[in-house]
mmCIF file of C-alpha atoms in Angstrom:
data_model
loop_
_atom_site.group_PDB
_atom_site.id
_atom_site.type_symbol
_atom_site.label_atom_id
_atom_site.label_comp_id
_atom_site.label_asym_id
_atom_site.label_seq_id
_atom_site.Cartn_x
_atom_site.Cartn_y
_atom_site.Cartn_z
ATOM 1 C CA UNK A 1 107.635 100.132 127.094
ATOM 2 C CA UNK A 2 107.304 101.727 123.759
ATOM 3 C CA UNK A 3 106.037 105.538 123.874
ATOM 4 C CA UNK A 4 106.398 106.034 120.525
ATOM 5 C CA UNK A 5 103.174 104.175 118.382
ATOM 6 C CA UNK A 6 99.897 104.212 119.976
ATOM 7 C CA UNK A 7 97.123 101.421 119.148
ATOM 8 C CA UNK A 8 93.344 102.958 118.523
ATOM 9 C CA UNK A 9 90.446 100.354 118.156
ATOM 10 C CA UNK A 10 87.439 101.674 116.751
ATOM 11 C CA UNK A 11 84.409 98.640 118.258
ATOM 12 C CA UNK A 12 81.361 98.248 117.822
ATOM 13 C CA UNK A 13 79.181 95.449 119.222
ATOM 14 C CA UNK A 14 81.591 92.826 119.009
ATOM 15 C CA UNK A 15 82.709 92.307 122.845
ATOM 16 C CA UNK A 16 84.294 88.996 122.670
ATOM 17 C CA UNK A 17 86.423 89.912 119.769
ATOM 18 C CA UNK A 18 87.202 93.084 121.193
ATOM 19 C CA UNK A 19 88.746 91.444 124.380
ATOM 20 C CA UNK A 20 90.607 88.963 122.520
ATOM 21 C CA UNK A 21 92.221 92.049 120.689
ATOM 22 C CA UNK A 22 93.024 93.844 123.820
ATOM 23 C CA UNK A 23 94.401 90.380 125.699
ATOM 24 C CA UNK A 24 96.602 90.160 122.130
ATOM 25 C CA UNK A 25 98.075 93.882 122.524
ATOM 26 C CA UNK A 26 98.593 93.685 126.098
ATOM 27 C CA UNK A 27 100.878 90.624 125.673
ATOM 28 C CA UNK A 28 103.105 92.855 123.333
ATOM 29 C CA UNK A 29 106.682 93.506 124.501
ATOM 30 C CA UNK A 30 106.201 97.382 123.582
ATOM 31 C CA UNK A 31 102.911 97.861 125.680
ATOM 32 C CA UNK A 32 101.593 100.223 123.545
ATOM 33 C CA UNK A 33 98.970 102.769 124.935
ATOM 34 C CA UNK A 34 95.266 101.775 123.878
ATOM 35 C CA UNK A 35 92.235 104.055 122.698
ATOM 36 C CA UNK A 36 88.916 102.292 122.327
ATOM 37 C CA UNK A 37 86.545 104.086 120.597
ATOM 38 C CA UNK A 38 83.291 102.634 120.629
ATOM 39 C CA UNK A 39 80.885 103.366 118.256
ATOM 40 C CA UNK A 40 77.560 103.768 119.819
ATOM 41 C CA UNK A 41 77.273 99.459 120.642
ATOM 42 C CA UNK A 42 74.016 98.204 122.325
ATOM 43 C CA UNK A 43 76.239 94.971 123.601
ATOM 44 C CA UNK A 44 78.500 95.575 126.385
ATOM 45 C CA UNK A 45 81.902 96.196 124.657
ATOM 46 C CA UNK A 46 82.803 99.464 126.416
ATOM 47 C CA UNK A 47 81.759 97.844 129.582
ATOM 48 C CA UNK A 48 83.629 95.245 129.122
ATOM 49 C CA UNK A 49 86.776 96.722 127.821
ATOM 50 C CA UNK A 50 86.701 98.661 130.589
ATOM 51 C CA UNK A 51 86.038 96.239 133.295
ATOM 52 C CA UNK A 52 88.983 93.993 132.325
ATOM 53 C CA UNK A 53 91.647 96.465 130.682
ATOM 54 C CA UNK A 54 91.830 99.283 132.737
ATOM 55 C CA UNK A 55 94.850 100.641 131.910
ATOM 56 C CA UNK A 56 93.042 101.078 128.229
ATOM 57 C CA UNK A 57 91.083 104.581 127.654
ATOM 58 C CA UNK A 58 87.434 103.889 126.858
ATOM 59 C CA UNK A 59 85.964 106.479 124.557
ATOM 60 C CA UNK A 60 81.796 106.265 124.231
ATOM 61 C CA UNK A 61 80.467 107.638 121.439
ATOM 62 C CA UNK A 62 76.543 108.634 121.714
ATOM 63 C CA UNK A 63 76.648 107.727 117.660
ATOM 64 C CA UNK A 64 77.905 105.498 115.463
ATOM 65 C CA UNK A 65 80.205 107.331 113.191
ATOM 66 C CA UNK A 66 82.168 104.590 111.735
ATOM 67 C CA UNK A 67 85.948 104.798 110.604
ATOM 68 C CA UNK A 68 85.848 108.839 111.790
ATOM 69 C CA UNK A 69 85.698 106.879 115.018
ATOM 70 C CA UNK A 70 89.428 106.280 114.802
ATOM 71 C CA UNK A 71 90.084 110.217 114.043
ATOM 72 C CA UNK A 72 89.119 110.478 117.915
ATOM 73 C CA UNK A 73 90.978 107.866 119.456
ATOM 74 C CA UNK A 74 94.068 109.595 117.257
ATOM 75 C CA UNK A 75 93.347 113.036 118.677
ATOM 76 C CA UNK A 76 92.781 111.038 122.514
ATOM 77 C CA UNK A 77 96.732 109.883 121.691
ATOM 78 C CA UNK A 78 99.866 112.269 122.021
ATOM 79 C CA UNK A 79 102.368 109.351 120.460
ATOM 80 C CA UNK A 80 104.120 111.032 117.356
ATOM 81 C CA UNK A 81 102.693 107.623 115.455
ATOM 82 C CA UNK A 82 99.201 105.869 116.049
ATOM 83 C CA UNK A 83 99.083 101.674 114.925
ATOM 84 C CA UNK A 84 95.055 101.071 113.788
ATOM 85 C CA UNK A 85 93.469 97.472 115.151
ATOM 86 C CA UNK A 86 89.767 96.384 114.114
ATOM 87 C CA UNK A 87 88.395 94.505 116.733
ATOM 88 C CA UNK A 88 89.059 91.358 115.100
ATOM 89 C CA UNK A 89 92.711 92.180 114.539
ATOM 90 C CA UNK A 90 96.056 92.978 116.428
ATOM 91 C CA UNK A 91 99.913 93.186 115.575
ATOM 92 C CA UNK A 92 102.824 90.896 115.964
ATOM 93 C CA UNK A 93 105.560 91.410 118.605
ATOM 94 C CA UNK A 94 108.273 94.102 117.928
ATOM 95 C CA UNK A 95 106.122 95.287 114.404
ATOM 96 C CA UNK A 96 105.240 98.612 116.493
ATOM 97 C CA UNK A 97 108.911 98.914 117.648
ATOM 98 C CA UNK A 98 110.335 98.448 113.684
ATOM 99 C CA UNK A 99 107.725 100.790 112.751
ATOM 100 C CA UNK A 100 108.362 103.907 114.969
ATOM 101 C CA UNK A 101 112.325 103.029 113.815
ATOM 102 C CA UNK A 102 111.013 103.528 110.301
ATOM 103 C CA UNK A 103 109.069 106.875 110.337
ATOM 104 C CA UNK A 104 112.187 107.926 112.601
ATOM 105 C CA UNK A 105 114.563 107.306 109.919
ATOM 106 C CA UNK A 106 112.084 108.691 107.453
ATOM 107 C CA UNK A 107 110.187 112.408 108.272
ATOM 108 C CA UNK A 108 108.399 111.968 104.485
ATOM 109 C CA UNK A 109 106.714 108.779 105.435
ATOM 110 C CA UNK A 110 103.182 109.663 106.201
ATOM 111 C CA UNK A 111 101.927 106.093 106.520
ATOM 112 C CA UNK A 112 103.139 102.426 106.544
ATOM 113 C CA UNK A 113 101.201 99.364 105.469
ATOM 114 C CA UNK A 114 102.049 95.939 106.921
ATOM 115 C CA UNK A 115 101.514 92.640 105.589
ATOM 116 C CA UNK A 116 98.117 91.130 107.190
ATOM 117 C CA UNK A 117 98.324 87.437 107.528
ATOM 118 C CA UNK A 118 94.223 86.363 107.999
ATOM 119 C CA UNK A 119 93.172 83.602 109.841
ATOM 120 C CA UNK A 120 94.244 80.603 111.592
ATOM 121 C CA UNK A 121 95.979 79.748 108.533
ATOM 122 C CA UNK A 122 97.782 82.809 108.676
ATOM 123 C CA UNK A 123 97.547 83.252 104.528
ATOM 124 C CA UNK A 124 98.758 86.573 103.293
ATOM 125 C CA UNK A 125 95.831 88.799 102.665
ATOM 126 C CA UNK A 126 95.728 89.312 98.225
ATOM 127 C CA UNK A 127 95.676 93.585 99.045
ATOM 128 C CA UNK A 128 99.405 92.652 100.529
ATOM 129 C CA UNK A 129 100.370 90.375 97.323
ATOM 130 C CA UNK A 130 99.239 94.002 94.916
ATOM 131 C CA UNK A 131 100.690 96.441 97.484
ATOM 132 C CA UNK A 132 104.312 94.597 97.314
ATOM 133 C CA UNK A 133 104.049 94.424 93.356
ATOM 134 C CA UNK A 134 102.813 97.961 93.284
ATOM 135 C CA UNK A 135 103.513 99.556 89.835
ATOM 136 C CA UNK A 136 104.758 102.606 91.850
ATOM 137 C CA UNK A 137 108.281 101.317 92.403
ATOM 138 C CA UNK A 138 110.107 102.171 95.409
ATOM 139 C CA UNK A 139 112.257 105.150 95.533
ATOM 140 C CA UNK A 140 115.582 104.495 96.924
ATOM 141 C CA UNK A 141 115.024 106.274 100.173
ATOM 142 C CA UNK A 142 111.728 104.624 101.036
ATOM 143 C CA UNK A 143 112.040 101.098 102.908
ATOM 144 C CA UNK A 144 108.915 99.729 101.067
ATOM 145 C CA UNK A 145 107.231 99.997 97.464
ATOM 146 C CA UNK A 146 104.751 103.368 97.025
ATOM 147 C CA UNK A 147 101.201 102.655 97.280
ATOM 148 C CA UNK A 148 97.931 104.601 97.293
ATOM 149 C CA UNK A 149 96.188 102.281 99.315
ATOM 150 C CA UNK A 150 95.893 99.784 102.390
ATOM 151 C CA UNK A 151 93.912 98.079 104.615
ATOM 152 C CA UNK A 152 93.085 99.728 107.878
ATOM 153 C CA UNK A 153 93.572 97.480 110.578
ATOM 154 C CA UNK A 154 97.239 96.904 109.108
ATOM 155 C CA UNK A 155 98.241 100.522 108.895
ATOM 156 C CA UNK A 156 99.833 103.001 111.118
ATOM 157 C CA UNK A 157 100.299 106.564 110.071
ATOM 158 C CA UNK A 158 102.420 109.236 111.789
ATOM 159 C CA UNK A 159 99.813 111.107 114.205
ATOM 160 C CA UNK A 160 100.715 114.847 112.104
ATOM 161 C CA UNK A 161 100.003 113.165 108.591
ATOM 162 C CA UNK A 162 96.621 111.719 109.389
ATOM 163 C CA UNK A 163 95.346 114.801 110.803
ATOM 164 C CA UNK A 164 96.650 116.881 108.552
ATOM 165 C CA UNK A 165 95.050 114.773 105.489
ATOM 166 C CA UNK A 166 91.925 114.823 107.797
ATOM 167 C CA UNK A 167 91.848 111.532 108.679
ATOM 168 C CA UNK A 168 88.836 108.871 107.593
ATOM 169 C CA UNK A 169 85.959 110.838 106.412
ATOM 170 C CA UNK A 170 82.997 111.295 108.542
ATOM 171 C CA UNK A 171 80.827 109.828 105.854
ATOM 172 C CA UNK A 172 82.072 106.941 104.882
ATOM 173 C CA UNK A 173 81.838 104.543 107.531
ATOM 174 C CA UNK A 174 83.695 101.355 107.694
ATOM 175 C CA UNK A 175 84.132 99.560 104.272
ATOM 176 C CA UNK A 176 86.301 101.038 101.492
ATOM 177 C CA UNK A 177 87.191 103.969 103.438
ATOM 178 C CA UNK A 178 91.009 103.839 102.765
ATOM 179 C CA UNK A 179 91.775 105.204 99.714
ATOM 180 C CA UNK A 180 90.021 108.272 100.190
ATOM 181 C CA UNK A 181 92.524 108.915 103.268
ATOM 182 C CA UNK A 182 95.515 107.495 100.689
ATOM 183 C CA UNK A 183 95.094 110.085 98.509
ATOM 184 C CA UNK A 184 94.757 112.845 100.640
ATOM 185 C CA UNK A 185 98.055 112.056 102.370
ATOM 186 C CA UNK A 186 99.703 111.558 99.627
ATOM 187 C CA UNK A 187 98.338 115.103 98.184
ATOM 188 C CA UNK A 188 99.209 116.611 101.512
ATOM 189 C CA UNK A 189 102.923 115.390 100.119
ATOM 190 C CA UNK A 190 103.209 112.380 102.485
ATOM 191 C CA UNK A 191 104.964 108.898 101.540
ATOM 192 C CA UNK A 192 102.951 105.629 101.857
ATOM 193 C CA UNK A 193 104.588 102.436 101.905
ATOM 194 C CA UNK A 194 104.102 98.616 102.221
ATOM 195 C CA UNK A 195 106.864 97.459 104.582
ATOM 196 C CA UNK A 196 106.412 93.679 104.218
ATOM 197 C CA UNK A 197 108.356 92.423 107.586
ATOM 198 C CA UNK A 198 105.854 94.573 109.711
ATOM 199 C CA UNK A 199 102.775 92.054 110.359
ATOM 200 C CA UNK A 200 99.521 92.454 111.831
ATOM 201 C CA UNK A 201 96.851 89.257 112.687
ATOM 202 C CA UNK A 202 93.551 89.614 110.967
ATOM 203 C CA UNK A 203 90.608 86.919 112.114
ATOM 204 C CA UNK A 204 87.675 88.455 110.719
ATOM 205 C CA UNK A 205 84.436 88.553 112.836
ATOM 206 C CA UNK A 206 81.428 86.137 112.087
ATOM 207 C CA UNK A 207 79.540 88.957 113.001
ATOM 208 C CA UNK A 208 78.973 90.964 109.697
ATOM 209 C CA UNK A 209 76.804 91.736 106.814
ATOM 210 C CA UNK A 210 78.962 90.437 103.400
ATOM 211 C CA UNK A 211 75.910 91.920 101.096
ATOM 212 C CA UNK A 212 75.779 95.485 103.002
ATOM 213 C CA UNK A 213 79.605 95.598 102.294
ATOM 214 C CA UNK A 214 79.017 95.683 98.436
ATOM 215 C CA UNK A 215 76.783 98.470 98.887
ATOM 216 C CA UNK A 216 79.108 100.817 100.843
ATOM 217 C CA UNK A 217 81.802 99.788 99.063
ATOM 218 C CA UNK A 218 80.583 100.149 95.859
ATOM 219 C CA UNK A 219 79.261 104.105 97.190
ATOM 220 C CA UNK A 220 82.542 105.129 98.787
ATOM 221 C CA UNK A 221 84.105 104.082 95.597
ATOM 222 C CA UNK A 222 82.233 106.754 93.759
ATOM 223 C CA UNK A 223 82.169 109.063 96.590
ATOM 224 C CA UNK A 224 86.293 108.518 96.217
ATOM 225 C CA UNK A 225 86.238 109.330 92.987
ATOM 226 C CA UNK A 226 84.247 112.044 92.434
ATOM 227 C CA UNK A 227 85.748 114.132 95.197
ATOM 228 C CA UNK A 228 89.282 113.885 93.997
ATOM 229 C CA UNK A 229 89.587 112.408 90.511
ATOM 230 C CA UNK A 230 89.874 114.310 87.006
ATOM 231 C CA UNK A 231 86.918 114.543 85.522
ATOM 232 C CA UNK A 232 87.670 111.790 82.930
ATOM 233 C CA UNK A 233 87.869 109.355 85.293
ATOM 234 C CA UNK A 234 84.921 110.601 87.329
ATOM 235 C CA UNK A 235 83.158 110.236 83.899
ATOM 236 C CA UNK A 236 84.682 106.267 83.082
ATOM 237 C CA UNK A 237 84.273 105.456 87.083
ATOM 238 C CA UNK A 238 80.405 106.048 87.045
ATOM 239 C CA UNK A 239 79.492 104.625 83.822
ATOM 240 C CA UNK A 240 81.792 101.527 85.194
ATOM 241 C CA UNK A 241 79.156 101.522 88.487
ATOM 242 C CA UNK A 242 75.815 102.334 86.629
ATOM 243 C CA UNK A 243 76.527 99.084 84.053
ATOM 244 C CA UNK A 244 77.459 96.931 87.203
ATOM 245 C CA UNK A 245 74.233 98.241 89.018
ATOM 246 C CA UNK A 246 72.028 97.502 86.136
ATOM 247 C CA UNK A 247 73.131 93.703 86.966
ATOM 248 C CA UNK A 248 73.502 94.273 90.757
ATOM 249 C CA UNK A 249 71.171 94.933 93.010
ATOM 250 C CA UNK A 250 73.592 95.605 95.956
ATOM 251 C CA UNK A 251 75.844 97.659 93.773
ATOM 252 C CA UNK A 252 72.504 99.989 92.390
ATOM 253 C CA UNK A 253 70.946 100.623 96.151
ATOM 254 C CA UNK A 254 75.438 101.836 97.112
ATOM 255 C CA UNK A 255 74.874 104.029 93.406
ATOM 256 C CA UNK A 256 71.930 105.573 94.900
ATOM 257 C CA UNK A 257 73.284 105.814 98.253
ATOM 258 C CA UNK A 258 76.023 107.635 96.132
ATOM 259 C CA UNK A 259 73.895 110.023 94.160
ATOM 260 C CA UNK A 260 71.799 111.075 97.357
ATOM 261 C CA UNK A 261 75.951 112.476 98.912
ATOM 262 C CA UNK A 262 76.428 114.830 96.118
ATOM 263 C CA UNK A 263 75.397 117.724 97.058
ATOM 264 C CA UNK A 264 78.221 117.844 99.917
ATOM 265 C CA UNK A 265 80.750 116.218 97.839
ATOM 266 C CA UNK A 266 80.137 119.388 95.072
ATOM 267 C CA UNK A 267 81.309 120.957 98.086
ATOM 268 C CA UNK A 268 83.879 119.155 99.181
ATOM 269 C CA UNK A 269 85.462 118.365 95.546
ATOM 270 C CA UNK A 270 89.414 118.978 95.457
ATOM 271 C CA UNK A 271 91.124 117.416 92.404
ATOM 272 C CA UNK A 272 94.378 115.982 93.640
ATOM 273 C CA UNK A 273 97.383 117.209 92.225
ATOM 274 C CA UNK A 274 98.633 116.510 88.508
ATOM 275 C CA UNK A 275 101.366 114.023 89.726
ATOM 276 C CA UNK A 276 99.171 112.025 92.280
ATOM 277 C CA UNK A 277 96.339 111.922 89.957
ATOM 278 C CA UNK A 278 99.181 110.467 87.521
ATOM 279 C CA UNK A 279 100.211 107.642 90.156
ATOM 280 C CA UNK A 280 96.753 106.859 90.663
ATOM 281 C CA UNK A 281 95.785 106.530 86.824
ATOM 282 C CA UNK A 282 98.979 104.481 86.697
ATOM 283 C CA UNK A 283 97.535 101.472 89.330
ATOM 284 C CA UNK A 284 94.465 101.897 88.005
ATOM 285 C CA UNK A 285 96.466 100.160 84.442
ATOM 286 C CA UNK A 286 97.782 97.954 86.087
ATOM 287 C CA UNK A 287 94.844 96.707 87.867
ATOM 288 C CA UNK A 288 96.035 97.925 91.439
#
């Protein structure tokens, strides 16, 4: 049994998904401790995950607070590295293992990105393809290419890193909510990799709105942006959004959304540092 990585599943309303991802991690050779965090569902998940997993911890939230949902299970956890699942996802055999041997080896390394094969095809998700090309290079210490970004439910992050960069923000909720945390670590002075021979299983849920998505994507793109970036690419980034919403109806009601946060992102604004703002103009050339 592995005591090192701990699994946290943030759920909500998706119970028969959920309990295919807990059947999935339970059949793991590590046994990883579970936290699931569910987000204020009106199904049964938490009843469910409960009923048939009790060896997992069950934590009800009274609202739905989206990815900050996974900041709780983290803090429920005392394993020095925490493995994130959606409830539509779950990780291979002996990735959790390899990973807690590769933030041993490496005290820098605030996070790890694994390759996400999707479906029952098993195809390589594209973010994977750009995050093993990444224009960052690898330094010859790190066992993976830098990157500045990642997808959540193939990530795991060493416990001390992710709270200290403050985990997903509270206002974000689930959809683009990644690089926001990306940068942070990496201006707290944390690695991120992509370690391709670590692999999570991603079969996304029928149960989801496609259109919504643009919206909060296209808003915690901004939100992203204007909290940490120079103020050149603040500028570029929002006349970029406004002449996509003047086309997009999706994309002008996540603008709005956008404008209606600023008056706590003023507060909240922290330019990153000159050299991650450099790495982060530098994918943004390249198209990463």
């Amino acid at each position: 049994m592995s005591s090192q990585v701990g699994v946290v599943i943030a759920t909500r309303n998706r119970a028969a998904g959920l309990v295919t991802t807990l059947q999935k991690l339970r059949e793991l050779p590590e046994q990883p401790a579970v936290v699931v965090v569910d987000n204020a569902s009106t199904d049964d998940s938490a009843l469910t995950a409960a009923g048939r997993f009790p060896d997992v911890k069950v934590l009800r939230l009274p609202a739905n607070i989206g990815a900050a949902a996974r900041t709780v299970g983290v803090e429920a956890l005392d394993t020095p590295y925490v493995a994130f699942c959606d409830d539509d996802s779950w990780w291979a055999p002996g990735s959790l293992e390899e990973a807690a041997r590769t933030f041993d080896a490496h005290p820098d390394l605030g996070l790890v990105a694994a390759r996400v094969l999707v479906g029952e095809r098993e195809e390589v998700d594209p973010t994977c393809l750009q995050m093993a090309n990444s224009p960052l290079g690898r330094a010859p210490a790190l066992p993976g290419p830098r990157i500045l970004g990642f997808i959540a439910c193939g990530a795991i992050v060493r416990r001390e890193a992710y709270l200290q960069a403050g985990g997903f923000h509270a206002h974000f909720g689930i959809g683009g909510e990644e690089d926001h945390l990306a940068l942070n670590l990496a201006a707290s002075g944390w690695e991120l990799v992509y370690v391709d021979h670590l692999t999570a299983y991603h079969h996304p849920s029928s149960i989801r709105d496609r259109e919504a998505r643009t919206e909060i994507i296209t808003r915690n793109s901004l939100w992203t942006t204007w909290l940490l970036r120079s103020p050149s690419v603040v500028a570029k980034s929002t006349l970029t959004a406004l002449a996509t919403a003047a086309f997009n109806g999706r994309a002008r009601r996540g603008v709005v959304q956008a404008v209606r946060g600023l008056p706590w992102v003023f507060r909240e604004r922290n330019e990153l540092p000159v050299d991650v703002e450099s790495m982060a103009r530098r994918l943004s050339r390249s198209g990463g």
